[in-house]
PDB file of C-alpha atoms in Angstrom:
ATOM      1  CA  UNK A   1      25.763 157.119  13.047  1.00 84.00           C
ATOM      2  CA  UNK A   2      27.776 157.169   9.625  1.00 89.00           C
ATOM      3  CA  UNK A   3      26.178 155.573   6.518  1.00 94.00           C
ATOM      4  CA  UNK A   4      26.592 152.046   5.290  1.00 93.00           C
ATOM      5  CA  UNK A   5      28.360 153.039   2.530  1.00 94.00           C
ATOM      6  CA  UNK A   6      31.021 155.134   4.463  1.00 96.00           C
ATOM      7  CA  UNK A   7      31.311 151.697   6.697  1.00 97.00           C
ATOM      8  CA  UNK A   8      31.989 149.400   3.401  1.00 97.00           C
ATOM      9  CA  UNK A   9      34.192 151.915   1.887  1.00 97.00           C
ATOM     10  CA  UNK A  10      36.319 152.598   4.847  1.00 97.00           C
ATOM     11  CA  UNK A  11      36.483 148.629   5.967  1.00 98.00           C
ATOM     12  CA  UNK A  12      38.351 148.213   2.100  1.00 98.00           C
ATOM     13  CA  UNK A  13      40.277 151.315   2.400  1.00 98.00           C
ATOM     14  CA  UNK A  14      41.833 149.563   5.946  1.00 98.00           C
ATOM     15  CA  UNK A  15      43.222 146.741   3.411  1.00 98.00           C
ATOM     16  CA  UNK A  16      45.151 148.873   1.175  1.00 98.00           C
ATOM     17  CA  UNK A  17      48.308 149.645   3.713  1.00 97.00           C
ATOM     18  CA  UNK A  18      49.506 149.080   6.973  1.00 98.00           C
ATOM     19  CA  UNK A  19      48.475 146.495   9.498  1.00 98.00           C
ATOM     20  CA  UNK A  20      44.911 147.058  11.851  1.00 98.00           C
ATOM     21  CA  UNK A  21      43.901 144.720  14.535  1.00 98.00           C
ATOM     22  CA  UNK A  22      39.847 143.993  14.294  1.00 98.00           C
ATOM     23  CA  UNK A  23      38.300 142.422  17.400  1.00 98.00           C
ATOM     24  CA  UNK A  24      35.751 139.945  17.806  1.00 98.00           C
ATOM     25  CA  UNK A  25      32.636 140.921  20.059  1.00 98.00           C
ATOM     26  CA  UNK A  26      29.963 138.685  20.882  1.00 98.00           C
ATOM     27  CA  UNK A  27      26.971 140.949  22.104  1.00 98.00           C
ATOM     28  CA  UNK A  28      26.310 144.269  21.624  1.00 98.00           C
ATOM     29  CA  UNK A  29      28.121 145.450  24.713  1.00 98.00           C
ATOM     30  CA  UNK A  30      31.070 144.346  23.753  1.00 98.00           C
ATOM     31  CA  UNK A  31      30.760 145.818  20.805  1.00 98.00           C
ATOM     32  CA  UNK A  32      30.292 149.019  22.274  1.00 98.00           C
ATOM     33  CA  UNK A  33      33.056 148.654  24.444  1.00 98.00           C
ATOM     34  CA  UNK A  34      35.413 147.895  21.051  1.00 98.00           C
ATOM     35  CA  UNK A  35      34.001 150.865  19.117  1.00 97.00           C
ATOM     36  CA  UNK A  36      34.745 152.900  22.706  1.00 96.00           C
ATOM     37  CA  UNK A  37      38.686 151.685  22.847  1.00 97.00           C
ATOM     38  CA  UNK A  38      39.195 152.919  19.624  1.00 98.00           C
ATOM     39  CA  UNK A  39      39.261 149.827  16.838  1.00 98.00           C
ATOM     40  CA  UNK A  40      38.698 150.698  13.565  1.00 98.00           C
ATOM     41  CA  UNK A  41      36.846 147.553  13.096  1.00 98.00           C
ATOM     42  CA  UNK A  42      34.708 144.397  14.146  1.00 98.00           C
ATOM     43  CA  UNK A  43      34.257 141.268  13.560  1.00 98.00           C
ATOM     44  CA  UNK A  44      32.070 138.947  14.917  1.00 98.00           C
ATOM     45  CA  UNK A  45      33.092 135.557  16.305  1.00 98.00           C
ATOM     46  CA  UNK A  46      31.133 132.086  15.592  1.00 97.00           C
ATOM     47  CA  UNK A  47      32.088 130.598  18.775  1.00 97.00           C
ATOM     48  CA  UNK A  48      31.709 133.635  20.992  1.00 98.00           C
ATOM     49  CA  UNK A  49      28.377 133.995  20.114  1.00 98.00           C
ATOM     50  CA  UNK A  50      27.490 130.117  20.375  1.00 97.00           C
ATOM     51  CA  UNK A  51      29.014 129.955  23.794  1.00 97.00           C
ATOM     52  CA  UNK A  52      26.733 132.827  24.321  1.00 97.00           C
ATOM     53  CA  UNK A  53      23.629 131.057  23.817  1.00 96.00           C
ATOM     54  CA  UNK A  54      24.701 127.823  25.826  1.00 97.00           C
ATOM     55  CA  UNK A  55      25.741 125.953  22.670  1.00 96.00           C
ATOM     56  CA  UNK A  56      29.064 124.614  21.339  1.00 94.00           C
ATOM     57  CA  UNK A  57      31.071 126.366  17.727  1.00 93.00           C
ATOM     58  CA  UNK A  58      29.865 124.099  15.301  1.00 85.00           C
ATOM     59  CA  UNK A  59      27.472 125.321  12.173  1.00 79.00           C
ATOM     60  CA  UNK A  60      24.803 122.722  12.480  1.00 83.00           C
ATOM     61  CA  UNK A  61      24.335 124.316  15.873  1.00 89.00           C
ATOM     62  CA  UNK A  62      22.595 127.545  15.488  1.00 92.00           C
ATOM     63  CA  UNK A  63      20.298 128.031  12.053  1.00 94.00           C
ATOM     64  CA  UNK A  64      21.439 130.784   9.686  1.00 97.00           C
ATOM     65  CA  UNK A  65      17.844 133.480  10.767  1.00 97.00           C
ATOM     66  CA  UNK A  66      20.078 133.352  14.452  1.00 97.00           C
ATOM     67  CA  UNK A  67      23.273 134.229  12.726  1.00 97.00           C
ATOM     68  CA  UNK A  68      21.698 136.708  10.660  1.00 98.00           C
ATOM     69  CA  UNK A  69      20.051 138.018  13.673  1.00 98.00           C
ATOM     70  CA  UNK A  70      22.982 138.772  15.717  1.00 98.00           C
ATOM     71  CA  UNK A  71      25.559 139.813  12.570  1.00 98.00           C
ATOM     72  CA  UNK A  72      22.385 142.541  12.418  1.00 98.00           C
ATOM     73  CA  UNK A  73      22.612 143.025  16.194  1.00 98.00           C
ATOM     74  CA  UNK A  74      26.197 143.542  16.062  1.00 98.00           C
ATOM     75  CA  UNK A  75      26.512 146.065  13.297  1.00 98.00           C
ATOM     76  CA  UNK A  76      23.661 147.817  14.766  1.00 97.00           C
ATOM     77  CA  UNK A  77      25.653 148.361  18.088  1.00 97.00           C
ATOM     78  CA  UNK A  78      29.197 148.714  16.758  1.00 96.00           C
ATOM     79  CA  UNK A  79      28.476 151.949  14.296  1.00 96.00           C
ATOM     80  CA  UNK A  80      31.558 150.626  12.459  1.00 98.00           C
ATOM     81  CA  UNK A  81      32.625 148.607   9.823  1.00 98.00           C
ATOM     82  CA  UNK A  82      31.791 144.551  11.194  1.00 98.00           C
ATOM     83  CA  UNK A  83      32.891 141.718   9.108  1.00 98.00           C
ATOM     84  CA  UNK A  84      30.611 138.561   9.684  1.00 98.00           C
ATOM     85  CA  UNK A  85      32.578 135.161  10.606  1.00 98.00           C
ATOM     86  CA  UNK A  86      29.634 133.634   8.196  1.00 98.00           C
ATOM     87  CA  UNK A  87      31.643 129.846   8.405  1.00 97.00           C
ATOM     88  CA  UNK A  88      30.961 128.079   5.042  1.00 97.00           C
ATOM     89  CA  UNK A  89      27.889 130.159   4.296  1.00 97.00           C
ATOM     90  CA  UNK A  90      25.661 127.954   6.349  1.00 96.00           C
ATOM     91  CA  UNK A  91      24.780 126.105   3.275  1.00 96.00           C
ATOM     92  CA  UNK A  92      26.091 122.537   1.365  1.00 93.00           C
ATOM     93  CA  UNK A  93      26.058 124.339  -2.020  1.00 97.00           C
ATOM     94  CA  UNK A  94      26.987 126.687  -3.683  1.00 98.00           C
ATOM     95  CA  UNK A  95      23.472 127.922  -4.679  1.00 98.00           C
ATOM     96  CA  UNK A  96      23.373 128.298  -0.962  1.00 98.00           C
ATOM     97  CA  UNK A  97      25.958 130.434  -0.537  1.00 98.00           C
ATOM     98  CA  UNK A  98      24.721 132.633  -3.175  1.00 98.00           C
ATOM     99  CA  UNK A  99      21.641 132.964  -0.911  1.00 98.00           C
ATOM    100  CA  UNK A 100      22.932 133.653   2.479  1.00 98.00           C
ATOM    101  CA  UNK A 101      25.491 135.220   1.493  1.00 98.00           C
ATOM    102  CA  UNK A 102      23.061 137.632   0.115  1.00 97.00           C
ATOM    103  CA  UNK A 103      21.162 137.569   3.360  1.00 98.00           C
ATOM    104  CA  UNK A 104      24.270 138.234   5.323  1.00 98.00           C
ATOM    105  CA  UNK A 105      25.089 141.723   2.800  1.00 97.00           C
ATOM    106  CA  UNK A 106      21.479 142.689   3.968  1.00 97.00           C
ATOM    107  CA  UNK A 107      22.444 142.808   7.986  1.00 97.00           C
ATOM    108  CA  UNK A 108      24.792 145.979   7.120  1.00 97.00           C
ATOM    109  CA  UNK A 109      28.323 144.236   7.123  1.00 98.00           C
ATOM    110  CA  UNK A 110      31.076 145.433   5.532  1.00 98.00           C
ATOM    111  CA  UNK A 111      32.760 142.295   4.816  1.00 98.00           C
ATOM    112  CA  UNK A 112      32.006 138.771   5.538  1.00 98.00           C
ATOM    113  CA  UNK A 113      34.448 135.099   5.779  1.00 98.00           C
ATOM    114  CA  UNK A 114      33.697 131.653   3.993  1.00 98.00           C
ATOM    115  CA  UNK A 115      36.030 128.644   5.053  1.00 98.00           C
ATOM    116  CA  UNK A 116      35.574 125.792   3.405  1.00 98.00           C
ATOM    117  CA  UNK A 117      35.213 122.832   6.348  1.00 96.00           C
ATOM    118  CA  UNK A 118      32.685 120.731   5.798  1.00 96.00           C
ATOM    119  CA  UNK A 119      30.030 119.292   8.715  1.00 90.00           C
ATOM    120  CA  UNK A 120      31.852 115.591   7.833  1.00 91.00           C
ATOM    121  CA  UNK A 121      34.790 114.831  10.432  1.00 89.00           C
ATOM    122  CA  UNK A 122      35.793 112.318   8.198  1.00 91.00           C
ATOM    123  CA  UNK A 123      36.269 114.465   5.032  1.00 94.00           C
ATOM    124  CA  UNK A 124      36.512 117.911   7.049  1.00 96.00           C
ATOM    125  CA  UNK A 125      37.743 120.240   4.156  1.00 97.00           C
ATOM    126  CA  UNK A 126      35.651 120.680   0.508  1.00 97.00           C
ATOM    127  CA  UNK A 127      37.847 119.144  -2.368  1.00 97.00           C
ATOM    128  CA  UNK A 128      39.764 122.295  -3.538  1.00 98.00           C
ATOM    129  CA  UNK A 129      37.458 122.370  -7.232  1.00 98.00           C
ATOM    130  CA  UNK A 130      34.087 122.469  -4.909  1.00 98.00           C
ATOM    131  CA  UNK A 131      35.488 125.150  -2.051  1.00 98.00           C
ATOM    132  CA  UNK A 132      36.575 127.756  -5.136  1.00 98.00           C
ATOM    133  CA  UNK A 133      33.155 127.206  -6.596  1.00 98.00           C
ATOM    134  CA  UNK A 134      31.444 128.454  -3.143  1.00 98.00           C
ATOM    135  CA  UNK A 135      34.074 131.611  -3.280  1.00 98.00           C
ATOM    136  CA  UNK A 136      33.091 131.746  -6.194  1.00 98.00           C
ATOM    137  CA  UNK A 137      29.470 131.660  -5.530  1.00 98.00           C
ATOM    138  CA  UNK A 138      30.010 134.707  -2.353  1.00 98.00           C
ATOM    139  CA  UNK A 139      31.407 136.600  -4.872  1.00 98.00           C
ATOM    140  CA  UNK A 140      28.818 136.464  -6.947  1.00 97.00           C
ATOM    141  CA  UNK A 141      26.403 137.221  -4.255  1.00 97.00           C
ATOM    142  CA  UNK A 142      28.430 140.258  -3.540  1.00 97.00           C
ATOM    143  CA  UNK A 143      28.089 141.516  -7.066  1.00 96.00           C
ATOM    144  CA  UNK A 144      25.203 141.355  -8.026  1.00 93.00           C
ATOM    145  CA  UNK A 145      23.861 144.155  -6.312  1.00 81.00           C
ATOM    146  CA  UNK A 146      27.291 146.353  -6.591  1.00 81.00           C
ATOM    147  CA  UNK A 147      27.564 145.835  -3.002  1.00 81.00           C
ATOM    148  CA  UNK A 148      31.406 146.966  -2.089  1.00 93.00           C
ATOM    149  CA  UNK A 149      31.621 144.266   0.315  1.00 98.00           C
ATOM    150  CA  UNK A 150      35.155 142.579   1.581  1.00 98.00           C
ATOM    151  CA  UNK A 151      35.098 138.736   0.680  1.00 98.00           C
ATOM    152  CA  UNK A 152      37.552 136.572   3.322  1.00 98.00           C
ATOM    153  CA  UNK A 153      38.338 133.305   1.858  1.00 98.00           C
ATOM    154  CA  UNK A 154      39.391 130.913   4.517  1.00 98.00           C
ATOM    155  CA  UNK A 155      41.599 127.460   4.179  1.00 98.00           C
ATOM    156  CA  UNK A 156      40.980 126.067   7.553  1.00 98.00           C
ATOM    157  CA  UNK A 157      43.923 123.047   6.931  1.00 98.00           C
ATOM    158  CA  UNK A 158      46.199 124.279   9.825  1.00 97.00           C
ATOM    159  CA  UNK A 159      42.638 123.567  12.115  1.00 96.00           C
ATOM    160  CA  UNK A 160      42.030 119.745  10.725  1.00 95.00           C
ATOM    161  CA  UNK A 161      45.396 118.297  11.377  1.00 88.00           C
ATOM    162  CA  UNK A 162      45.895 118.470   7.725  1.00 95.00           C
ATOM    163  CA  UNK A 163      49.291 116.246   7.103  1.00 95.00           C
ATOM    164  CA  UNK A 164      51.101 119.486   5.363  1.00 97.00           C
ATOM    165  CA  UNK A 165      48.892 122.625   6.130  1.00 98.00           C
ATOM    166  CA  UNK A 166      51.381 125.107   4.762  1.00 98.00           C
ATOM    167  CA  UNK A 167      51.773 123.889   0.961  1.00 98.00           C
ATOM    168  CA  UNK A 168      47.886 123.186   1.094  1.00 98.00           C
ATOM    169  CA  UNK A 169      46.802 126.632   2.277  1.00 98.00           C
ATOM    170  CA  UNK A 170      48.755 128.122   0.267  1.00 98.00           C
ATOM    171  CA  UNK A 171      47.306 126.141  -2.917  1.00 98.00           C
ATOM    172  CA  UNK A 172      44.223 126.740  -1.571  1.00 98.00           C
ATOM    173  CA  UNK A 173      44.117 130.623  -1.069  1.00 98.00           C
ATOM    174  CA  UNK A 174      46.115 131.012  -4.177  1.00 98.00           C
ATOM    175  CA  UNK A 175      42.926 129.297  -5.997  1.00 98.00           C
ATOM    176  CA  UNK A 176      40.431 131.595  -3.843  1.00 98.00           C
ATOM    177  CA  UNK A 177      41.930 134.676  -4.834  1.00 98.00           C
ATOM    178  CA  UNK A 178      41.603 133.485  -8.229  1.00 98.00           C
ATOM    179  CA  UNK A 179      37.832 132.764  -7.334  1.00 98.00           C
ATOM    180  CA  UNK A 180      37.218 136.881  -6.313  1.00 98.00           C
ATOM    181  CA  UNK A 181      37.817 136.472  -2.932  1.00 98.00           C
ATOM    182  CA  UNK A 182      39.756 139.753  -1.109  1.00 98.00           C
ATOM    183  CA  UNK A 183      41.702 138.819   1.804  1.00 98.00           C
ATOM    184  CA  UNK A 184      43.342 135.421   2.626  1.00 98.00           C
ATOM    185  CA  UNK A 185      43.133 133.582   5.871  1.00 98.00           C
ATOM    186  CA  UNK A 186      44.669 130.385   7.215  1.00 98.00           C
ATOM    187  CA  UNK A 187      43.234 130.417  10.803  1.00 98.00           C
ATOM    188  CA  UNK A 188      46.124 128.295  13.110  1.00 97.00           C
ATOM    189  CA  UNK A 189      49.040 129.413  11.359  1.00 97.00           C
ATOM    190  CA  UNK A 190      51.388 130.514  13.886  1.00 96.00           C
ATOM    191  CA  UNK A 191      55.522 130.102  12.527  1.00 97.00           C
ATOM    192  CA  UNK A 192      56.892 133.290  11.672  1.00 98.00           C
ATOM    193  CA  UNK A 193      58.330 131.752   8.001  1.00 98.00           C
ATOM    194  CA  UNK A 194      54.729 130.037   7.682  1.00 98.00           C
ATOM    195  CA  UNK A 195      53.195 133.187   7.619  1.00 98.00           C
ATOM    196  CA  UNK A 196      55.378 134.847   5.870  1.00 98.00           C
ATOM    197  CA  UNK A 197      55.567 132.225   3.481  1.00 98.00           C
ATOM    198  CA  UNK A 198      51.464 132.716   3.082  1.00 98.00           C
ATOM    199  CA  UNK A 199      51.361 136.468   2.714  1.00 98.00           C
ATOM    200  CA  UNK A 200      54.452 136.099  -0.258  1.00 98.00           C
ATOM    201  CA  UNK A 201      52.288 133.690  -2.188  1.00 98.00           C
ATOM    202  CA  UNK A 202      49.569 135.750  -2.349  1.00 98.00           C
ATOM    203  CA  UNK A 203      50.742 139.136  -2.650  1.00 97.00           C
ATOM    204  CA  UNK A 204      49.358 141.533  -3.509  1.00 97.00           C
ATOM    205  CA  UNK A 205      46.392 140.043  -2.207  1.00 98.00           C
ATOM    206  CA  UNK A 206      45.934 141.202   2.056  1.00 98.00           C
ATOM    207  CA  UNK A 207      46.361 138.550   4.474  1.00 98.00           C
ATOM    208  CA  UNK A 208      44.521 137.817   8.179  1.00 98.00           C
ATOM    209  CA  UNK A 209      46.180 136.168  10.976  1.00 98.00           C
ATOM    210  CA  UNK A 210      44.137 134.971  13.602  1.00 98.00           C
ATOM    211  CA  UNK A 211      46.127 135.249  16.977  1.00 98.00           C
ATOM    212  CA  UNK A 212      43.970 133.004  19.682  1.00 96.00           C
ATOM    213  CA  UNK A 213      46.808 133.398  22.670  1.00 96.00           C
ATOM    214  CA  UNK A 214      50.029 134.691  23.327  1.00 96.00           C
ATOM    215  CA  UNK A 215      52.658 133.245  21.136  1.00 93.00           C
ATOM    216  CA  UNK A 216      54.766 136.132  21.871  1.00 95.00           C
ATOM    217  CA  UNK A 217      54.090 137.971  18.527  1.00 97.00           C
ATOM    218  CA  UNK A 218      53.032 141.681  18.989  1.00 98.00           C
ATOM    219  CA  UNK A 219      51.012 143.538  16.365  1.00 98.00           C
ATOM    220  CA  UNK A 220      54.688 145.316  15.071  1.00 98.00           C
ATOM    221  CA  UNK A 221      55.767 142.128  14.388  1.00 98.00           C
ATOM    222  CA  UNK A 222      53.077 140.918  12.145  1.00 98.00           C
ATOM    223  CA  UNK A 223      53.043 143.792  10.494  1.00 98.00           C
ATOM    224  CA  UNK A 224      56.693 143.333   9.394  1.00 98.00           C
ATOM    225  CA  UNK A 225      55.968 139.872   8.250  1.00 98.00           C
ATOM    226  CA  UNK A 226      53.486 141.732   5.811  1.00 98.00           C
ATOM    227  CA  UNK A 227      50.390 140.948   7.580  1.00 98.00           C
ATOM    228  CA  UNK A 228      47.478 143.426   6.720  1.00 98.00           C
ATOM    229  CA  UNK A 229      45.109 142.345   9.425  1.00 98.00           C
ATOM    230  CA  UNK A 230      44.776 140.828  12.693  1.00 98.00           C
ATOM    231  CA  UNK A 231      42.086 139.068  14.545  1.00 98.00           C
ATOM    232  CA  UNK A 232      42.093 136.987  17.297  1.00 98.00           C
ATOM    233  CA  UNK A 233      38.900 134.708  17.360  1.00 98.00           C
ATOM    234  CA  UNK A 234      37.266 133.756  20.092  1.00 98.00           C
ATOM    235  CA  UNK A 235      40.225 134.606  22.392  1.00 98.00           C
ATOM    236  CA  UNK A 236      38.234 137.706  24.224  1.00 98.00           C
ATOM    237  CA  UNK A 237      35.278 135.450  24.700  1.00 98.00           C
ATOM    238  CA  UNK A 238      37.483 132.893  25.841  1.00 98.00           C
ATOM    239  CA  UNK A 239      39.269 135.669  28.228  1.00 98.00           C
ATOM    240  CA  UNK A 240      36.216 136.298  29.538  1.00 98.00           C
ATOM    241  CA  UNK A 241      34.668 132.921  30.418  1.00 98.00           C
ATOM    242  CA  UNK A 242      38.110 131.898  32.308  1.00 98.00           C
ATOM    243  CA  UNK A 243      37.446 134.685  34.703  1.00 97.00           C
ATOM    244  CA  UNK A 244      34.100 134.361  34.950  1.00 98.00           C
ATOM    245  CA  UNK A 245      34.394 130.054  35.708  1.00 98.00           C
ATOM    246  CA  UNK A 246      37.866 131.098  38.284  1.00 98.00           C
ATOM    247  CA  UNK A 247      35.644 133.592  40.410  1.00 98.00           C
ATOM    248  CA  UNK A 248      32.717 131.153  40.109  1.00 98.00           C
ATOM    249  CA  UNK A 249      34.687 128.379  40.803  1.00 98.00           C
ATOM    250  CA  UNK A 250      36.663 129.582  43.532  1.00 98.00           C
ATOM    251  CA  UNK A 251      33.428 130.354  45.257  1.00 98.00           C
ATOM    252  CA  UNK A 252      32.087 126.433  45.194  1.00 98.00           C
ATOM    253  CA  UNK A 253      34.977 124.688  45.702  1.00 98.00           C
ATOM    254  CA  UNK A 254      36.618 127.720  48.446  1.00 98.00           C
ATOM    255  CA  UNK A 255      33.660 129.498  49.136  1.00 98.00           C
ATOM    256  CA  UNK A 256      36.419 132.411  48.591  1.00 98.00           C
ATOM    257  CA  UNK A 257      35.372 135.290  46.861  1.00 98.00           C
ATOM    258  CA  UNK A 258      38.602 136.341  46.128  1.00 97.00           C
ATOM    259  CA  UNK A 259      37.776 135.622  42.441  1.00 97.00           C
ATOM    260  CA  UNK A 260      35.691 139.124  42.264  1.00 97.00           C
ATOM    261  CA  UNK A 261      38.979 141.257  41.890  1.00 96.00           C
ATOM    262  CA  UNK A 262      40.078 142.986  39.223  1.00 91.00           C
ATOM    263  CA  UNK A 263      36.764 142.976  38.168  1.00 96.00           C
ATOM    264  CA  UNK A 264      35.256 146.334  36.531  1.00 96.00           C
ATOM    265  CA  UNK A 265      33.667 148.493  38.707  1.00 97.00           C
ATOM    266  CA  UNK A 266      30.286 149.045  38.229  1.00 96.00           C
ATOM    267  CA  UNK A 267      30.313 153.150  37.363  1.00 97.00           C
ATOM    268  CA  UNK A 268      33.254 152.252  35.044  1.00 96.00           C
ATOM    269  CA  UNK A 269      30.659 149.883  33.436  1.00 96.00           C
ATOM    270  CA  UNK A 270      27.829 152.022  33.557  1.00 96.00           C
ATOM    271  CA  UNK A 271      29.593 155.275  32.015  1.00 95.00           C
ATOM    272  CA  UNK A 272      30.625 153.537  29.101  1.00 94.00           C
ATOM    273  CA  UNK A 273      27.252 152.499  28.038  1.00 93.00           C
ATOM    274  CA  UNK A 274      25.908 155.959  29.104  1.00 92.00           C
ATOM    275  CA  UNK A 275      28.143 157.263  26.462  1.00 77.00           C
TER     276      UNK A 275
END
């Protein structure tokens, strides 16, 4: 197992050219099974692991120890670098951030994500002053100790049916990378010129692109549009709970098992984990 400091070093050195696609597992097999196909890196997925436990994504859901928990879980399995989807630092200030943020640098992770929607549907995003204080606040958390952890700052306006998510993100992530914060992230942006648009106003800062279903964009193509990193959510999760809800549907309703193909095969299964 390499050291935490090869991880953390190695995650940054990812961010400084090219384009890599990091995965999000949600137990420590998939992990595994990540680490085994050959990604570079992980990251874990909020609503992955919720639908995991039986619960929906929202942050007032699970408490931060269970989040904790499994970020530790996860790094512990993967033996790579694992960035923690940490939402808006489980906390309503920025004191709080500070203090799980320095919690979540403690589980191992090389890098770690702050978005700034709020738990209010009626006022779902921070005002822009209070969500670059909390950046702010991460950062802070992430130097104190001289930890060489990866900061994601995340403008979540294309997910709240913001009335003009492009010119807002972009305001927003300029101010964040002003804040400390790394990488850049508008989760839902999916236009070509939009994203485009987002990684030129932020250069030379590296941008994420969350890709949650087949829009017909391949990694190549990102990666012309200047994209440093891909991730795609809670797509895999998602991939997996449709097949799992066909075959068990198709069994109630048909009382067909046709649903059970394509599955893996049980020593496919079983060798990987032996590994």
């Amino acid at each position: 197992m390499r050291s935490l400091s090869h991880h953390r070093a190695s995650f940054r050195a990812l961010h400084e050219s090219g384009c890599f696609v990091i995965p999000n597992p949600w137990d420590p097999g998939t992990a595994r099974a990540l680490r085994q196909l050959g990604f570079q890196a992980l990251a874990t997925t909020s609503a992955g692991f919720s639908f995991s436990r039986g619960f929906p994504d929202s942050p007032d859901v699970l408490p931060v120890d269970a989040v904790l928990d499994h970020v530790a879980e996860i790094v512990a399995a993967a033996d790579l670098p694992v960035n923690a989807d940490f939402q808006s630092g489980y906390a309503s200030d920025p004191a709080g951030v500070t203090t799980n943020v320095r919690r979540c640098i403690e589980t191992g992770v090389a890098g770690l994500s702050i978005e700034d929607t709020t738990s209010d549907p009626a006022k779902p995003l921070f005002e822009l002053s209070e969500a670059v204080e909390r950046i702010a606040a991460a950062r802070a958390a992430i130097d104190s100790n001289g930890d060489d952890v990866v900061l994601t700052a995340r403008a979540e306006c294309f997910l709240v049916d913001h009335p003009d998510p492009l010119r807002e993100s972009i305001r927003r992530l300029q101010a964040y990378a002003q804040a400390g914060a790394d990488v850049l992230f508008a989760p839902g942006v999916r236009e070509r010129e939009d994203i485009r648009a987002i990684v030129d106003s932020v250069q030379p800062k590296p941008v994420n692109v969350l890709v949650s279903a087949d829009t017909g964009l391949r990694v190549g193509d990102l990666a012309d549009l200047g994209v440093r990193r891909i991730s795609v959510g809670s797509a895999l999760a998602r991939v997996a709970w449709g097949a799992f809800l066909r075959a068990a549907q198709g069994i109630v309703t048909e009382g067909s098992f046709a649903g059970l193909d394509g599955a893996s095969t049980f020593a496919q299964l079983n060798a990987m984990f032996a590994a």
